[in-house]
Amino acid sequence: MLLLGIDLGTSFIKVSVVDSQTGKRIVSAQYPETESAIVSQKKGWAEQDPLLWWENTKKAILKANASGQYNPKDIGAIGIAYQMHGLVIVDKDQQPLRNSIIWCDSRAVEIGNAAFEGLGGKGFLKSHLNSPGNFTASKLAWVKEHEPEVYERISKFMLPGDYLCMCLTKQINSNPSSISEGILWDFEKDTLSDSLLDYYGIDKTLVPDIQPIFSNYGSLDKEVALELGLSEQAIVSYKAGDQPNNALSLGVIDAGEVAATAGTSGVIYAVSDQLIFDKESRVNSFAHVNHTKEQSNIGVLLCINGTGIQNSWIKKLTAKGLDYDQINQKAAEIEIGSEGIVVLPFGNGAERMLNNKTVQGHLENLDFVRHDQAHLWRAVQEGIASSFRYGLDIIRENEIFPSVIKAGYANMFLSEVFQESFAGLTNVPVELYENDGSVGAALGAGIGAQLFKDKQEAFSGLKRIKIIEPKHTDRYEELYSGWKKSLLQKL
């Protein structure tokens, strides 16, 4: 049997077809080739059209089919990974009523803050592991308050992955991991949150049906199967947000295991078997993909808004005509510490790990005689790695102490300067793997379709590329001390 993985990203849709017997990717395709636009009608708003997601998904699947490297009818199970925390609302005919309010939209912050205080603050944290914040439930409450005529027409609300599943199967459903992203899962009761729904005055009938994370979410609709050249017997058997799915794709499944990503934004994602929550809500806890009533598995997620975007920003300003490999080679020639330059990479909005403060980006201690572009390039990578260290220390405050961190060999982890800085600053070995969100979603579908005896078998083909052991830790600790001092002055 073949498996299809769909990764619904902010920039594009990527799909991969995987052979369930070998775990190997047969082909991948993405659509569109250029980044999808984000609609921002007001400052802090961010929306995308769900109908465009569906059109792009179909085009990506047909593009993969056109490779001729497999028989589309042999695809038996489909998995979906998606951009987290978004809101999609549809009417009784399953048509979107407005653009999706996506993950980086901040319009509902004050609504969530008021709900947190109204629901008892720390008590709510204990049961839901998060503040309502700017998550899906609060976004729905914003629609109810500001667009009542739209709200009255809602039949169901969904996360982005649930919407894509609906398009494929015409069934509307979700799971505890996805629902917990919206802060609508009561972990103490292990059920849907009545308290937040009641506080916002949201009718429970608007919530999708909830079923296990690995399960049959429905067979392909006949017309959809015909349009895409797929079998009507193919099922959607897995759905997860991009960060839980990334962890799964790296084999990060059990308590104590940790994954990291360093793309446009940066993430550390740790798994715990305890109902962990940060007292200041600087990190977020959600149901991991293998969370069950019998065994709590919580994904503790720390997000840094300004990582790869800081690196691309400095490249645009100072390195025209150079590629990232050339920049990294020049940066590697500079000594650890960048001769005193300090970079705070927080110029991409409010940072949750900094108590939702907007610190902005800073570049400090320039010496116009000693410093050149290469010093800036190294300082940026060290500043980003330092922000990961700051975030990891918050995770350590919550009693998670990783012995190794797994990451995909992609984005900033392609840079040896960043690899060394990350390991040296965190004092944790880093294992780099060949991984991909769409491949992870495909293998998740295989688990959901019960094609593997366990999750370890599903990811037995995971290829480790290299291990980076911490070194020069004394020098990196000195670097971090100065970096943290600069940050604390801004807070």
XYZ file of C-alpha atoms in Angstrom:
491
model
C 0.000 0.000 0.000
C 1.086 3.555 -0.711
C 0.651 6.426 1.731
C -0.032 10.079 0.895
C 1.145 12.830 3.218
C -0.139 16.400 2.892
C 1.594 19.304 4.643
C -0.593 22.436 4.682
C 1.937 25.195 5.293
C 1.585 28.953 5.363
C 3.683 29.333 2.217
C 2.611 26.338 0.137
C 1.160 22.828 0.124
C 3.633 19.957 -0.037
C 2.660 16.336 -0.659
C 4.689 13.121 -0.561
C 3.876 9.572 -1.582
C 5.559 6.908 0.563
C 5.834 3.123 0.179
C 4.469 1.644 3.421
C 6.654 -1.472 3.095
C 9.955 0.385 2.930
C 9.042 3.702 4.523
C 10.772 5.414 1.609
C 9.500 8.452 -0.274
C 8.605 7.787 -3.893
C 7.927 11.369 -4.954
C 7.195 14.811 -3.522
C 5.514 17.847 -5.053
C 4.495 21.287 -3.887
C 2.145 23.996 -5.053
C 2.407 26.891 -5.624
C 6.069 27.357 -6.491
C 6.102 30.845 -4.978
C 4.892 31.677 -1.464
C 1.161 32.054 -0.889
C 0.074 35.505 0.216
C -1.131 36.402 3.697
C -4.020 38.866 3.775
C -3.515 41.572 6.423
C -6.316 44.142 6.364
C -5.211 45.658 9.682
C -2.039 45.660 11.750
C -1.697 42.335 13.547
C -4.196 40.541 11.303
C -3.275 37.516 9.181
C -5.694 35.543 7.016
C -5.680 33.053 4.152
C -8.438 31.699 1.913
C -9.288 28.040 2.756
C -10.629 27.530 -0.760
C -7.148 28.346 -2.062
C -5.636 25.758 0.296
C -7.925 23.135 -1.226
C -7.181 24.161 -4.813
C -3.440 24.130 -4.110
C -3.717 20.722 -2.424
C -5.443 19.229 -5.461
C -2.840 20.736 -7.798
C 0.016 19.378 -5.650
C -1.510 15.859 -5.661
C -2.099 15.931 -9.418
C 1.465 17.169 -9.902
C 2.773 14.202 -7.892
C 0.524 11.826 -9.865
C 1.898 13.239 -13.121
C 5.388 12.000 -12.208
C 4.289 8.532 -13.316
C 6.314 6.913 -10.543
C 3.350 5.159 -8.887
C -0.257 4.154 -9.444
C -2.473 6.708 -7.629
C -5.067 3.963 -7.062
C -2.536 2.204 -4.781
C -2.734 5.024 -2.213
C -4.699 3.548 0.682
C -4.205 6.002 3.540
C -3.729 9.776 3.804
C -2.196 11.867 6.573
C -2.468 15.621 7.053
C -0.083 18.015 8.807
C -1.085 21.652 8.998
C -0.272 25.147 10.254
C -1.416 25.206 13.860
C -3.974 27.327 15.767
C -5.925 28.623 12.757
C -9.710 29.014 12.596
C -11.890 27.874 9.700
C -15.676 28.285 9.854
C -18.154 26.738 7.418
C -21.896 26.839 6.821
C -24.299 23.890 6.570
C -23.148 23.309 2.967
C -19.513 23.039 4.131
C -18.605 26.337 2.461
C -16.166 28.699 4.241
C -17.907 31.798 5.603
C -14.771 33.935 5.666
C -11.013 33.705 5.322
C -9.210 31.568 7.868
C -7.767 33.553 10.778
C -4.339 31.903 10.834
C -1.726 31.173 13.497
C 0.147 34.498 13.386
C -2.976 36.681 13.647
C -3.034 38.572 16.974
C -6.478 40.240 16.960
C -7.880 38.032 19.741
C -5.109 38.562 22.317
C -7.149 40.765 24.655
C -10.197 38.495 24.375
C -8.046 35.567 25.484
C -6.411 37.538 28.291
C -9.813 38.567 29.663
C -11.030 34.952 29.514
C -7.936 33.803 31.410
C -8.658 36.188 34.276
C -12.388 35.465 34.185
C -11.791 31.719 34.409
C -9.499 31.872 37.395
C -6.049 32.258 35.860
C -3.836 29.661 37.525
C -6.738 27.254 37.981
C -7.418 27.366 34.255
C -3.726 26.698 33.570
C -3.881 23.604 35.760
C -6.771 22.088 33.809
C -6.060 23.358 30.275
C -2.247 23.735 30.497
C -2.443 27.095 28.656
C -4.006 30.518 28.758
C -6.771 30.926 26.109
C -4.440 33.539 24.638
C -4.635 34.083 20.911
C -5.600 30.517 20.091
C -8.467 29.106 18.030
C -11.243 29.417 20.637
C -10.414 33.088 21.200
C -10.407 33.712 17.446
C -13.886 32.203 17.242
C -14.975 34.441 20.125
C -13.646 37.427 18.123
C -15.866 36.442 15.172
C -18.839 36.101 17.527
C -18.229 39.598 18.920
C -17.238 41.474 15.762
C -18.989 39.574 12.953
C -22.248 38.356 14.529
C -23.976 37.969 11.152
C -21.210 35.566 10.091
C -21.233 33.749 13.419
C -24.958 33.053 13.178
C -24.383 31.119 9.941
C -21.684 28.813 11.329
C -22.405 25.104 11.180
C -18.955 23.954 12.376
C -15.572 25.463 13.205
C -12.341 23.626 12.494
C -8.577 23.712 12.567
C -6.935 23.975 9.111
C -6.181 20.246 8.938
C -9.779 19.377 9.821
C -10.932 21.576 6.940
C -8.661 19.831 4.449
C -9.917 16.462 5.703
C -13.495 17.695 5.187
C -12.673 18.625 1.598
C -11.351 15.114 0.968
C -14.037 13.104 2.770
C -17.020 15.463 3.323
C -16.779 14.406 6.996
C -16.165 16.981 9.762
C -14.158 15.680 12.708
C -11.142 16.412 14.871
C -9.054 14.877 17.679
C -7.772 15.804 21.157
C -4.401 17.038 19.846
C -6.012 19.452 17.390
C -8.731 20.562 19.806
C -6.120 21.213 22.495
C -4.437 23.690 20.104
C -7.554 25.805 20.437
C -7.305 25.514 24.258
C -10.559 23.607 24.186
C -9.347 20.410 25.872
C -9.713 19.967 29.635
C -6.814 17.669 30.534
C -7.973 17.065 34.111
C -11.317 15.744 32.845
C -9.765 14.484 29.594
C -12.628 15.840 27.563
C -13.854 18.879 25.651
C -13.721 22.082 27.705
C -17.193 23.112 28.812
C -15.793 26.003 30.855
C -14.222 27.921 27.957
C -17.134 27.219 25.615
C -19.564 28.471 28.261
C -17.453 31.553 29.008
C -17.395 32.539 25.333
C -21.035 31.516 24.823
C -20.114 29.112 22.037
C -22.628 26.366 21.286
C -21.088 22.905 21.671
C -22.818 21.801 18.453
C -20.297 23.936 16.525
C -17.450 21.670 17.671
C -16.388 18.895 15.244
C -16.847 15.279 16.288
C -13.789 14.184 18.290
C -12.104 10.844 17.708
C -8.678 9.273 18.380
C -5.676 10.895 16.708
C -4.778 7.758 14.737
C -8.133 6.618 13.354
C -10.381 6.474 10.311
C -11.589 10.023 9.641
C -13.475 8.959 6.531
C -13.049 7.545 3.032
C -12.503 9.778 0.036
C -15.612 11.347 -1.421
C -16.505 9.725 -4.738
C -16.228 12.927 -6.799
C -12.969 13.949 -5.114
C -11.469 10.507 -5.744
C -12.468 10.730 -9.409
C -11.013 14.227 -9.811
C -7.701 13.248 -8.208
C -7.417 9.798 -9.733
C -7.429 8.142 -6.304
C -9.322 5.177 -4.905
C -12.635 5.732 -3.110
C -11.399 3.211 -0.526
C -8.499 5.456 0.527
C -9.011 6.827 4.040
C -7.708 9.809 5.977
C -6.186 8.163 9.047
C -4.019 10.859 10.689
C -4.165 14.613 11.360
C -1.748 16.715 13.419
C -0.404 20.248 13.697
C 2.923 20.896 12.003
C 5.033 20.884 15.174
C 3.650 17.659 16.709
C 3.951 16.125 13.248
C 7.533 17.347 12.874
C 8.340 15.708 16.209
C 6.717 12.478 15.053
C 8.651 12.583 11.780
C 11.877 12.738 13.840
C 10.802 9.811 15.989
C 10.198 12.113 18.974
C 7.414 10.146 20.597
C 8.213 9.260 24.199
C 8.665 11.309 27.368
C 11.995 13.121 27.524
C 12.507 13.279 23.778
C 12.976 16.715 22.197
C 12.811 18.122 18.671
C 13.814 21.520 17.299
C 13.187 23.465 14.111
C 14.784 26.684 12.908
C 12.912 27.960 9.891
C 11.250 31.373 9.630
C 10.405 30.929 13.294
C 12.083 28.577 15.753
C 10.596 25.831 17.900
C 11.677 23.511 20.669
C 9.144 20.721 21.171
C 9.548 18.393 24.154
C 7.424 15.387 25.111
C 6.396 14.786 28.721
C 4.241 12.131 30.365
C 3.084 14.667 32.964
C 0.417 17.388 32.676
C 3.008 20.144 32.507
C 2.199 23.836 32.260
C 4.390 26.894 32.603
C 3.215 29.171 35.432
C 3.773 32.225 33.240
C 2.423 30.551 30.072
C 5.697 31.266 28.260
C 5.564 27.813 26.672
C 2.454 25.950 25.555
C 1.384 22.391 26.285
C -0.794 20.395 23.907
C -1.826 16.768 23.511
C 0.938 15.021 21.576
C 0.033 12.680 18.716
C 0.184 9.621 21.008
C -1.781 11.144 23.903
C -4.534 8.836 25.155
C -6.849 8.520 28.149
C -4.626 5.734 29.443
C -1.294 7.501 28.897
C -0.759 11.255 28.981
C 1.772 12.406 26.415
C 2.071 16.173 26.328
C 3.947 18.193 23.732
C 5.551 21.228 25.373
C 6.095 23.816 22.654
C 8.324 26.854 22.804
C 8.132 29.225 19.840
C 10.551 32.009 18.872
C 9.102 34.288 16.189
C 12.374 35.725 14.932
C 14.876 33.062 13.849
C 15.308 32.375 10.136
C 13.591 35.651 9.339
C 16.424 37.461 11.172
C 18.998 35.545 9.157
C 17.292 36.322 5.834
C 16.924 39.980 6.859
C 20.654 40.436 7.434
C 21.385 38.618 4.157
C 19.168 41.009 2.192
C 20.838 44.040 3.750
C 24.490 43.021 3.669
C 25.075 40.043 1.383
C 23.661 40.793 -2.040
C 24.965 38.319 -4.592
C 25.976 35.737 -1.984
C 24.176 32.523 -1.100
C 23.794 31.123 2.410
C 26.691 28.678 1.999
C 29.051 31.548 1.181
C 27.756 33.566 4.119
C 28.199 30.622 6.475
C 31.765 30.007 5.280
C 32.706 33.622 5.965
C 30.953 33.576 9.345
C 32.920 30.458 10.333
C 36.158 32.437 9.987
C 35.121 34.732 12.858
C 35.906 33.772 16.460
C 33.153 32.696 18.860
C 31.519 35.816 20.279
C 31.789 37.850 17.049
C 34.244 40.190 18.787
C 31.569 41.571 21.098
C 28.604 42.096 18.730
C 25.283 41.181 20.357
C 22.141 40.448 18.299
C 18.665 40.094 19.810
C 16.503 38.441 17.098
C 13.091 39.561 18.353
C 11.975 41.874 15.545
C 9.015 39.747 14.433
C 6.311 40.764 16.907
C 5.468 39.893 20.492
C 7.349 36.882 21.842
C 5.346 34.533 24.028
C 8.469 33.261 25.810
C 9.168 36.895 26.785
C 5.725 37.210 28.414
C 4.206 38.511 25.154
C 6.469 41.567 25.126
C 7.584 43.161 21.876
C 11.313 43.626 22.422
C 12.199 44.289 18.760
C 15.440 43.312 17.075
C 18.709 44.820 18.292
C 22.264 44.869 16.981
C 24.734 46.187 19.563
C 28.408 47.009 20.180
C 29.466 47.778 16.619
C 33.040 48.892 16.077
C 33.359 50.513 12.668
C 37.091 49.742 12.495
C 37.129 46.086 13.636
C 33.828 44.700 12.431
C 32.759 43.760 8.902
C 29.863 41.809 7.357
C 31.204 38.433 8.471
C 31.062 39.562 12.106
C 27.407 40.481 11.611
C 26.616 37.164 9.953
C 28.122 35.157 12.803
C 26.572 37.407 15.475
C 23.117 36.895 13.978
C 23.467 33.110 14.127
C 24.839 33.264 17.668
C 22.002 35.571 18.702
C 19.411 33.170 17.309
C 21.089 30.199 19.022
C 21.136 32.207 22.269
C 17.383 32.732 22.007
C 16.983 28.946 21.790
C 19.115 28.592 24.928
C 16.916 31.127 26.737
C 13.828 29.167 25.712
C 15.366 25.818 26.647
C 16.075 27.164 30.125
C 12.328 27.870 30.466
C 11.614 24.274 29.449
C 14.158 23.117 32.035
C 12.303 25.158 34.664
C 9.371 22.890 33.829
C 11.374 19.777 34.728
C 12.317 18.643 31.229
C 16.048 18.022 30.783
C 16.877 16.720 27.304
C 19.939 14.525 26.807
C 19.768 15.022 23.041
C 17.841 17.300 20.661
C 16.737 16.028 17.254
C 16.319 18.333 14.271
C 15.838 18.112 10.544
C 18.891 18.858 8.414
C 17.260 21.938 6.905
C 16.980 25.723 7.145
C 19.388 27.166 9.734
C 20.588 23.719 10.792
C 22.339 23.537 7.406
C 24.887 26.047 8.783
C 27.828 24.576 10.694
C 28.156 27.872 12.576
C 24.583 27.579 13.795
C 24.949 23.853 14.541
C 28.018 24.467 16.726
C 26.515 27.562 18.390
C 23.241 25.752 19.179
C 24.980 22.727 20.721
C 27.564 24.830 22.545
C 25.049 27.263 24.011
C 22.486 24.639 25.068
C 25.203 22.139 26.117
C 23.092 19.378 24.561
C 24.149 17.124 21.655
C 22.177 17.673 18.444
C 21.252 14.873 16.068
C 20.401 15.950 12.530
C 18.083 13.840 10.398
C 16.747 13.770 6.885
C 13.092 14.554 7.599
C 10.106 16.163 5.953
C 6.673 17.123 7.286
C 4.766 15.605 4.382
C 6.669 12.311 4.699
C 5.958 12.329 8.442
C 2.250 12.844 7.699
C 2.310 9.898 5.285
C 3.909 7.622 7.871
C 1.423 8.899 10.450
C -1.296 7.757 8.056
C 0.299 4.314 8.009
C 0.132 4.187 11.814
C -3.506 5.273 11.699
C -4.288 2.578 9.133
C -2.551 0.008 11.387
C 0.036 -0.912 8.764
C 2.850 -0.857 11.333
C 3.030 -2.877 14.526
C 4.244 0.196 16.415
C 5.494 3.731 15.888
C 9.117 2.638 16.088
C 8.599 0.360 13.090
C 6.965 3.202 11.173
C 10.064 5.387 11.512
C 12.700 2.669 11.324
C 13.897 4.169 8.050
C 14.669 7.565 9.619
C 18.161 8.515 8.438
C 20.517 10.274 10.849
C 22.961 12.503 9.012
C 25.271 13.711 11.790
C 25.698 14.362 15.512
C 26.988 17.686 16.849
C 28.537 17.372 20.290
C 28.795 20.502 22.466
C 32.247 22.066 22.462
C 33.823 25.345 23.545
C 31.060 25.459 26.176
C 32.982 27.874 28.438
C 33.313 30.392 25.628
C 29.669 29.982 24.648
C 28.595 30.413 28.265
C 30.488 33.699 28.386
C 28.800 34.754 25.117
C 25.389 33.841 26.527
C 25.977 35.754 29.750
C 26.499 38.984 27.801
C 23.573 38.233 25.475
C 21.186 37.566 28.351
C 22.295 40.702 30.191
C 21.455 42.734 27.083
C 18.038 41.045 26.775
C 17.098 41.584 30.413
C 17.827 45.297 30.043
C 15.107 45.430 27.363
C 12.468 43.495 29.315
